[in-house]
Coordinates of C-alpha atoms and ligand atoms in Angstrom, one line a residue:
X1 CA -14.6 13.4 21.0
X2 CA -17.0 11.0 22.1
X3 CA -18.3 8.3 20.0
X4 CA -21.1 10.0 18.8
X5 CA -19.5 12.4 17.3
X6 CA -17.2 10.1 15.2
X7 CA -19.0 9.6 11.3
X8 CA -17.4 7.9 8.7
X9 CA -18.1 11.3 6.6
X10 CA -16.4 13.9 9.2
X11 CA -12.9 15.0 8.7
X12 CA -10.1 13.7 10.4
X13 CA -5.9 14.6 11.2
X14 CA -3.6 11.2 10.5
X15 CA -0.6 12.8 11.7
X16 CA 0.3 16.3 9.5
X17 CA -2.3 15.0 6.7
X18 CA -6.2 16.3 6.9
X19 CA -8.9 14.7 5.7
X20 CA -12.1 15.8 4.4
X21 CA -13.7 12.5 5.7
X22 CA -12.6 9.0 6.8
X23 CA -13.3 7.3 3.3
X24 CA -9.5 6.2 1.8
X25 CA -9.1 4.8 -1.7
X26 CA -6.5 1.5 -1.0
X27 CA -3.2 0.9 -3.0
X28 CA -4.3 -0.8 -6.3
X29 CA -1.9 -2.2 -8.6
X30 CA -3.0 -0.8 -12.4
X31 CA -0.1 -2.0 -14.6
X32 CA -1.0 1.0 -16.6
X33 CA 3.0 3.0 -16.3
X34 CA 4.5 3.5 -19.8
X35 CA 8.4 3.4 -20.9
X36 CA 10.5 3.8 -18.0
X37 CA 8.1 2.9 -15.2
X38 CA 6.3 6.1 -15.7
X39 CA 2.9 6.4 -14.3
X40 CA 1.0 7.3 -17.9
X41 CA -1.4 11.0 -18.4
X42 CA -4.4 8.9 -17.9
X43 CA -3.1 8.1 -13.9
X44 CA -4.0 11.7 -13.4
X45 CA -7.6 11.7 -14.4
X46 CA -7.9 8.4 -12.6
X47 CA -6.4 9.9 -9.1
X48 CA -8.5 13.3 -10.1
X49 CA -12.0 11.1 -10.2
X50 CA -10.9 10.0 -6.8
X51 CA -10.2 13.3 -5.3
X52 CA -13.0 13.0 -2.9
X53 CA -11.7 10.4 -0.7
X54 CA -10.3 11.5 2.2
X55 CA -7.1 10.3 1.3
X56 CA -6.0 8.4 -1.9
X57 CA -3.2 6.0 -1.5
X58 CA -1.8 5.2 -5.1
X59 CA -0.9 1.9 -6.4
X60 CA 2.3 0.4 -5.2
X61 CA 5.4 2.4 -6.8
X62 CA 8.7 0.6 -6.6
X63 CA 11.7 2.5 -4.7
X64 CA 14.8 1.2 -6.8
X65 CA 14.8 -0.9 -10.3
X66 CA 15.3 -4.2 -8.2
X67 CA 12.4 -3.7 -6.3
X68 CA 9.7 -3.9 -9.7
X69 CA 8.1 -7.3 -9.5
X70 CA 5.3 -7.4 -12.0
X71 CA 4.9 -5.6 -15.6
X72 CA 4.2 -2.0 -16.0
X73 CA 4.0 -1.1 -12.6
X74 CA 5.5 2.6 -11.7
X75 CA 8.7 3.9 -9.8
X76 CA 9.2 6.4 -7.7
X77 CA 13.0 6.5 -8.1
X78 CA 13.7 8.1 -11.3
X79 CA 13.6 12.1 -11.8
X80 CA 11.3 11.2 -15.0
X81 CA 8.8 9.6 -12.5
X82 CA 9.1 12.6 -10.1
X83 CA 7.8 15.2 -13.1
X84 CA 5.2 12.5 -14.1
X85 CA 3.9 11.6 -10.4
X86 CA 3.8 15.7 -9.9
X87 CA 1.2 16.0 -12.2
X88 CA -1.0 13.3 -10.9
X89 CA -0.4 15.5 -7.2
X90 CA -1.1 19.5 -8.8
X91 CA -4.6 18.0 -10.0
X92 CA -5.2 15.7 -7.5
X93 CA -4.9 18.9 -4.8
X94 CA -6.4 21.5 -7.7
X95 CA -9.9 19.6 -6.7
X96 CA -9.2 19.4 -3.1
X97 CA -8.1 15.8 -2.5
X98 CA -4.9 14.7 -0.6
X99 CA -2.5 12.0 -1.8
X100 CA 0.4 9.8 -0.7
X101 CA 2.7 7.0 -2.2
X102 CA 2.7 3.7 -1.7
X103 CA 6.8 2.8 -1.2
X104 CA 7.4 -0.7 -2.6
X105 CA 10.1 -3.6 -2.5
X106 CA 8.9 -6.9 -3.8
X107 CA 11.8 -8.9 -2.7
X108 CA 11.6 -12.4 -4.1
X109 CA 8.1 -12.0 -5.8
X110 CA 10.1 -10.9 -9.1
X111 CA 11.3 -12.5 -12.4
X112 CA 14.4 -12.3 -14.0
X113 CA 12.5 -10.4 -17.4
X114 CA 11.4 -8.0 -15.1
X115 CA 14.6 -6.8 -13.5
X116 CA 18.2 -4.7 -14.7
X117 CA 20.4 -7.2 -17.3
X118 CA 21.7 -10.0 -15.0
X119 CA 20.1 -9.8 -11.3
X120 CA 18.3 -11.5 -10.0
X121 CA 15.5 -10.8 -7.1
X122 CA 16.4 -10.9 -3.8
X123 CA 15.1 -11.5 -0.3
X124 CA 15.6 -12.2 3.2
X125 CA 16.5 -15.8 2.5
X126 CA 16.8 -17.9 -0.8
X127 CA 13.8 -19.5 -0.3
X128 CA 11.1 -19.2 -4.0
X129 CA 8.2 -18.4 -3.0
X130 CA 5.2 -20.7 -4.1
X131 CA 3.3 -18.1 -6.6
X132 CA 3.6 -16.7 -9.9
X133 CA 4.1 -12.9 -11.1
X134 CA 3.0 -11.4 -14.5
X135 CA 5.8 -10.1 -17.0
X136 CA 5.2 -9.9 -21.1
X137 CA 5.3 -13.5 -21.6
X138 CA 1.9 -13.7 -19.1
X139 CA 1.8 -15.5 -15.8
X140 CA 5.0 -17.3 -15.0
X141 CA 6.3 -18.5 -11.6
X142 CA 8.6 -15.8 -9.8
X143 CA 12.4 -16.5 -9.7
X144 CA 14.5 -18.0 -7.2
X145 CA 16.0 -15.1 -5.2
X146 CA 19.4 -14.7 -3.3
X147 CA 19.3 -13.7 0.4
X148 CA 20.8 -9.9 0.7
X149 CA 23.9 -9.9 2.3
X150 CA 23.9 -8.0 5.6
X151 CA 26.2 -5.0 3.8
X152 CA 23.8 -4.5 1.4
X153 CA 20.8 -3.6 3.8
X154 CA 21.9 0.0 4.5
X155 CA 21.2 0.5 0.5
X156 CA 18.0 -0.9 0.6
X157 CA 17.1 1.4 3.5
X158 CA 19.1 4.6 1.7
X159 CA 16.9 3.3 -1.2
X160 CA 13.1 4.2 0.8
X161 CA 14.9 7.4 2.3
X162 CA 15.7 8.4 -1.6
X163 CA 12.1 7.3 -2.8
X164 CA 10.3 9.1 0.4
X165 CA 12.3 12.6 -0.6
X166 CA 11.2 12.1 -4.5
X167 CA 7.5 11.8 -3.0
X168 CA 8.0 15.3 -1.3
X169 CA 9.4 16.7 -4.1
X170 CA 6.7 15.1 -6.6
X171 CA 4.1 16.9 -4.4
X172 CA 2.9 14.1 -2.3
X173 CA 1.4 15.0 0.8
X174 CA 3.0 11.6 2.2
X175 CA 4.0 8.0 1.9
X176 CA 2.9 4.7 2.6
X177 CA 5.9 2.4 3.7
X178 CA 4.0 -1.0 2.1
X179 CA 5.4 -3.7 5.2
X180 CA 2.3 -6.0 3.6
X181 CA 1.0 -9.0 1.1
X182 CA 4.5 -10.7 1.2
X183 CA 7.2 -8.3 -0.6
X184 CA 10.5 -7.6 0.8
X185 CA 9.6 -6.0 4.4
X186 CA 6.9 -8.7 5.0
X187 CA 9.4 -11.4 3.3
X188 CA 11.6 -10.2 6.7
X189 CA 8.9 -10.0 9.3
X190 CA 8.0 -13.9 9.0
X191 CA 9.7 -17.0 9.8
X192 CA 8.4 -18.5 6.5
X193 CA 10.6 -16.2 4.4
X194 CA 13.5 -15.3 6.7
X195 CA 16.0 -18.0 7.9
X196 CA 18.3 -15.2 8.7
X197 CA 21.2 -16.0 11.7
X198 CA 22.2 -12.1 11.4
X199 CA 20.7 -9.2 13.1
X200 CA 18.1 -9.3 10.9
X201 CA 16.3 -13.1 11.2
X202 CA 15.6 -15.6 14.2
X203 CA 14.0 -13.2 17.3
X204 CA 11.0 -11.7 16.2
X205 CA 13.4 -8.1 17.7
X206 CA 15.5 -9.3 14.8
X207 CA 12.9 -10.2 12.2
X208 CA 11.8 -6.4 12.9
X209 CA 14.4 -4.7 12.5
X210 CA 14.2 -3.9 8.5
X211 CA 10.5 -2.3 9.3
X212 CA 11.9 -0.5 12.1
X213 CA 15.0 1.1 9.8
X214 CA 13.1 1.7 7.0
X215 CA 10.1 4.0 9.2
X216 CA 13.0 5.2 10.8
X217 CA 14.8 6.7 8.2
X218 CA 11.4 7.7 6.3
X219 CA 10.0 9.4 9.4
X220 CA 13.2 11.4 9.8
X221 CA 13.3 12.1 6.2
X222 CA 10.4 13.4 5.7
X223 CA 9.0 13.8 9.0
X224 CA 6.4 11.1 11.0
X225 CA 3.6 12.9 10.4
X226 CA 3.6 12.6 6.7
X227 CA 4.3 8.6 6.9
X228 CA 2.2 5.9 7.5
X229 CA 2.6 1.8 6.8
X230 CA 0.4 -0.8 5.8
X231 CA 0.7 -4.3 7.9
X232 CA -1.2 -7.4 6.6
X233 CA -0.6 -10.0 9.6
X234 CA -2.3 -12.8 8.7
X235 CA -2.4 -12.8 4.5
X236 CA -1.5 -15.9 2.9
X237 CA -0.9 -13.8 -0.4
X238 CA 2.4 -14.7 -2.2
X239 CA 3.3 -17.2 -0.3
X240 CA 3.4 -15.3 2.9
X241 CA 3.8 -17.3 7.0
X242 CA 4.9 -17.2 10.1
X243 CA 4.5 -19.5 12.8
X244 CA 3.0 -17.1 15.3
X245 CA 1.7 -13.1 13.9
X246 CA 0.2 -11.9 16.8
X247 CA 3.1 -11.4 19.1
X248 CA 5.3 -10.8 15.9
X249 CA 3.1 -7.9 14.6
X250 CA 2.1 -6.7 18.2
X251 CA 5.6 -6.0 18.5
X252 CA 5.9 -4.6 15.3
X253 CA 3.2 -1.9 15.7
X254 CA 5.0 -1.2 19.3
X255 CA 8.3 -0.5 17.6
X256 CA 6.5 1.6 15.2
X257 CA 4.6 3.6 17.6
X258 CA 7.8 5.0 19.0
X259 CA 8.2 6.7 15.8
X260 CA 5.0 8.4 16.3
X261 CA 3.7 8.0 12.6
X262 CA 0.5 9.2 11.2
X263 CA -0.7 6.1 10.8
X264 CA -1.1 2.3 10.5
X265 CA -3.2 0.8 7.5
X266 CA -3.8 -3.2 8.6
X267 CA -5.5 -5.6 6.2
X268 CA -7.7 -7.9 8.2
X269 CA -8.4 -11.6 7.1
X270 CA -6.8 -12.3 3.1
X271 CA -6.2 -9.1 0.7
X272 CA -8.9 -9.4 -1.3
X273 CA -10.4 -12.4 0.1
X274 CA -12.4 -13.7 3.5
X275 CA -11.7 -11.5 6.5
X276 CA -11.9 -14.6 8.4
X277 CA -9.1 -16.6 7.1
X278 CA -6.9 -17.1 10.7
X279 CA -7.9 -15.8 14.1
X280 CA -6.2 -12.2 14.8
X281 CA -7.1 -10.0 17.9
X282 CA -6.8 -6.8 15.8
X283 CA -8.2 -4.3 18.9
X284 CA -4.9 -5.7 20.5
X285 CA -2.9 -4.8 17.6
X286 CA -4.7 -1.3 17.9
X287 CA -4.1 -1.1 21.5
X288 CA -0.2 -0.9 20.2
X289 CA -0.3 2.1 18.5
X290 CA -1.0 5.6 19.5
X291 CA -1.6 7.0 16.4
X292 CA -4.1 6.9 12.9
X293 CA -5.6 3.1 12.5
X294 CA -6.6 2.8 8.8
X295 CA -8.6 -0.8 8.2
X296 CA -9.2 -2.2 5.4
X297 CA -10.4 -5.6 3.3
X298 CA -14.4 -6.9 2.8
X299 CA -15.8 -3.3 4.5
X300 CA -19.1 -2.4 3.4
X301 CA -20.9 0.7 5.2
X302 CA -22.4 -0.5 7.9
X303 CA -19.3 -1.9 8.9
X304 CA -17.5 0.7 7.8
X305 CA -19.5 3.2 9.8
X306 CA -20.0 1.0 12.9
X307 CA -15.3 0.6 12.7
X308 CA -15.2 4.5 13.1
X309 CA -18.6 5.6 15.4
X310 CA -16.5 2.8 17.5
X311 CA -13.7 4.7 18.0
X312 CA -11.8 1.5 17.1
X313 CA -10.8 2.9 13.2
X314 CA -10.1 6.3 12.7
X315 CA -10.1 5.7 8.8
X316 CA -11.9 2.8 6.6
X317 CA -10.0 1.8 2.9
X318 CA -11.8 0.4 0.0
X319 CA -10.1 -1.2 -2.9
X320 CA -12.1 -2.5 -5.7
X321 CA -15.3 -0.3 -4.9
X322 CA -13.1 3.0 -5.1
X323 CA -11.4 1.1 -8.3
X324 CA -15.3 0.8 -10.0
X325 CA -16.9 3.8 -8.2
X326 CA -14.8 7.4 -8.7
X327 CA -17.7 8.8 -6.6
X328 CA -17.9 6.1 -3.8
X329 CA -18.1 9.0 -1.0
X330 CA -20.8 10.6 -2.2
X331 CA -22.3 7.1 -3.5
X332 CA -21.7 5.6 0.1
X333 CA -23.4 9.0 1.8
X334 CA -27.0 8.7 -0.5
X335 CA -26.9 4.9 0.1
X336 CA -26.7 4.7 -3.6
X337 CA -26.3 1.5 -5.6
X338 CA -22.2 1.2 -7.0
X339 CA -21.2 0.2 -9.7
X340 CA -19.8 -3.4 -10.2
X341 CA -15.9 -4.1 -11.0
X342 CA -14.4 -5.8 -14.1
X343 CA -11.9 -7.8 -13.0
X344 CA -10.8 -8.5 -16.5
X345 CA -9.2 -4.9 -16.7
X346 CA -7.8 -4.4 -13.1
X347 CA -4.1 -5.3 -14.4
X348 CA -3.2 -3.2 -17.9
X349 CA -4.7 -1.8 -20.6
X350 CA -6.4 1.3 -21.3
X351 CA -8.7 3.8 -20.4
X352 CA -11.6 1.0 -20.3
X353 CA -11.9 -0.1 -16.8
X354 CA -9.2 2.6 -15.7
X355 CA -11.1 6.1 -16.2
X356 CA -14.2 4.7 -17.9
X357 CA -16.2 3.7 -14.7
X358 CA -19.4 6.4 -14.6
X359 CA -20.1 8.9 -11.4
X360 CA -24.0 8.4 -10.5
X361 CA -24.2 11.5 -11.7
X362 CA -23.7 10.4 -15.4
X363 CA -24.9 7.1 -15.1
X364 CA -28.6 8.7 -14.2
X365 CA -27.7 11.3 -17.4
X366 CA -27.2 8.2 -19.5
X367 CA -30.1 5.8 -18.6
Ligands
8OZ1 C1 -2.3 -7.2 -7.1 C2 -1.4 -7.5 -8.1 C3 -0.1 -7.1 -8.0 C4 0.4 -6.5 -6.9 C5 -0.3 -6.0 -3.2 C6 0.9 -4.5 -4.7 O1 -0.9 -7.1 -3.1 C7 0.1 -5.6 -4.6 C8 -0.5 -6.2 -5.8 C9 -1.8 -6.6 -5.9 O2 0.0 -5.4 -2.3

């Protein structure tokens, strides 16, 4: 293909997934699940509004009880949440849209209110992290965690395989493994969060070995094609560092790439804040992999058009536009004005803020 021929609004393969164009809604955290972590009937006309992106990525869904960190935020590892998740899936597909699961671990961003009678979060090291989390009682800091023993990191890993299987079952056409934003897989990557002297901490081959198990076992669970992960190598958000990220994630895509996923989703700059924030050669990062680049964070069309005609991104994410703008595709192709975001309903609530925001379709019909 030559560059020409690359538009943000052509289809496109990331691995066994096809795309009706390169526009992909970003993982966004709702805290809209009911009772037992189930995501609510109103996720399905949300996802459904959204069916026009080339691929929807839902909000993060945690892979075992231990690995909830904030209130009301789904699972993906009871057979309640299987049934409830297919239903967001049959109608997402019914209007031609694909779909696949964000696979989540927190690690040490957790509190003791949100987790099974007793535990406590864990992580790499016991090292707090500096930020807070949101159970019922509002904002309070997160928990002091206990490092996982070593034993315990096959179950962690069984624990993605388990949640990856669920996804295929709930009708997902994939998952994304989230190695980002400083939960449990990013916790391990950086020399901030693990002070490991196992296999698992010190060399940056060790520090990347958790990532490497956990797409391992996904990809041969489900197959590679139908699995992608999102990196975020130089976020500061909850409390995540290291010393030196570009070797560190260079590496980490290379070990990836031997898997031969569908795809790497990279946040550039601070989720949800300046893309600027540290110096990152990202085209070297690219150079890694061999597969689907997803980018991500502060991409408005222009940009978003010039990352693909480039042939540097084969697929652009928006976040909070796709959260206010259920059309944004068809929005983005007419040039047409979207609508703003209320940050005051991104985390709970209701159908206000959630399935409320209008197409331009019905905001003409209403003016
Ligand atoms: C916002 C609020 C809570 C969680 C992430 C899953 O940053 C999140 C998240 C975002 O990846």
């Amino acid at each position: 293909m030559t560059t020409s021929d690359r538009s943000l609004f052509q289809p496109a393969r990331l691995g066994d997934i096809a795309l009706a164009n390169r526009i992909v809604m970003a993982p966004l955290t709702r805290n809209r699940a009911r009772g037992d972590r189930v995501p609510g009937p109103l996720a399905i006309e949300y996802y459904a509004q959204r069916a026009s992106a080339g691929l929807l990525i839902t909000e993060a869904s945690q892979i075992s009880p231990l690995g909830q960190g904030y209130l009301d935020t789904p699972g993906i590892y009871s057979r309640e949440q299987v049934d409830a998740w297919k239903a967001v899936t049959d109608e997402v597909h019914r209007r031609g849209g694909r779909i696949v699961i964000q696979l989540w671990h927190v690690g040490r961003i957790s509190h003791v209110d949100l987790l099974p009678d007793g535990e406590v979060p864990v992580a790499p090291s016991a090292i707090a992290a500096k930020t807070k989390t949101f159970t019922r009682e509002g904002f309070v800091d997160v928990s002091a965690p206990r490092a996982l023993a070593i034993g315990e990191i096959p179950g962690i890993v069984e624990d993605y395989r388990r949640a990856a299987r669920h996804a295929i079952e709930a009708g997902f056409d994939g998952v994304e493994v989230h190695a980002a934003n400083g939960y449990l897989i990013d916790q391990f990557l950086r020399d901030g969060s693990n002070h490991r002297d196992d296999a698992y901490g010190g060399s940056i081959e060790n520090r990347t070995r958790l990532l490497f198990e956990v797409m391992e076992a996904v990809c041969a669970e489900i197959g590679a094609g139908r699995t992608g992960v999102r990196l975020s190598p130089v976020t500061p958000s909850n409390d995540a560092s290291d010393t030196d990220p570009q070797p560190l994630f260079e590496r980490a895509v290379e070990r990836i790439d031997a898997l031969q996923p569908a795809y790497v989703h990279v946040i550039e700059g601070a989720t949800g804040g300046p893309r600027d924030v540290a110096p990152f050669d990202y085209a070297a990062l690219r150079a890694k992999f061999h597969g689907g680049w997803i980018v991500n964070n502060g991409y408005d069309k222009a940009l978003a058009v010039q990352a693909v005609a480039s042939g540097y991104a084969d697929a652009v994410a928006f976040g909070v536009p796709f959260l206010a703008n259920p059309d944004l595709v068809q929005r983005l192709r007419a040039d047409a004005p979207l609508n703003a975001a209320h940050r005051e309903t991104f985390y709970g609530g209701d159908a206000t803020g959630y399935t409320d925001y209008p197409t331009l379709e019905e905001a003409v019909s209403a003016a």
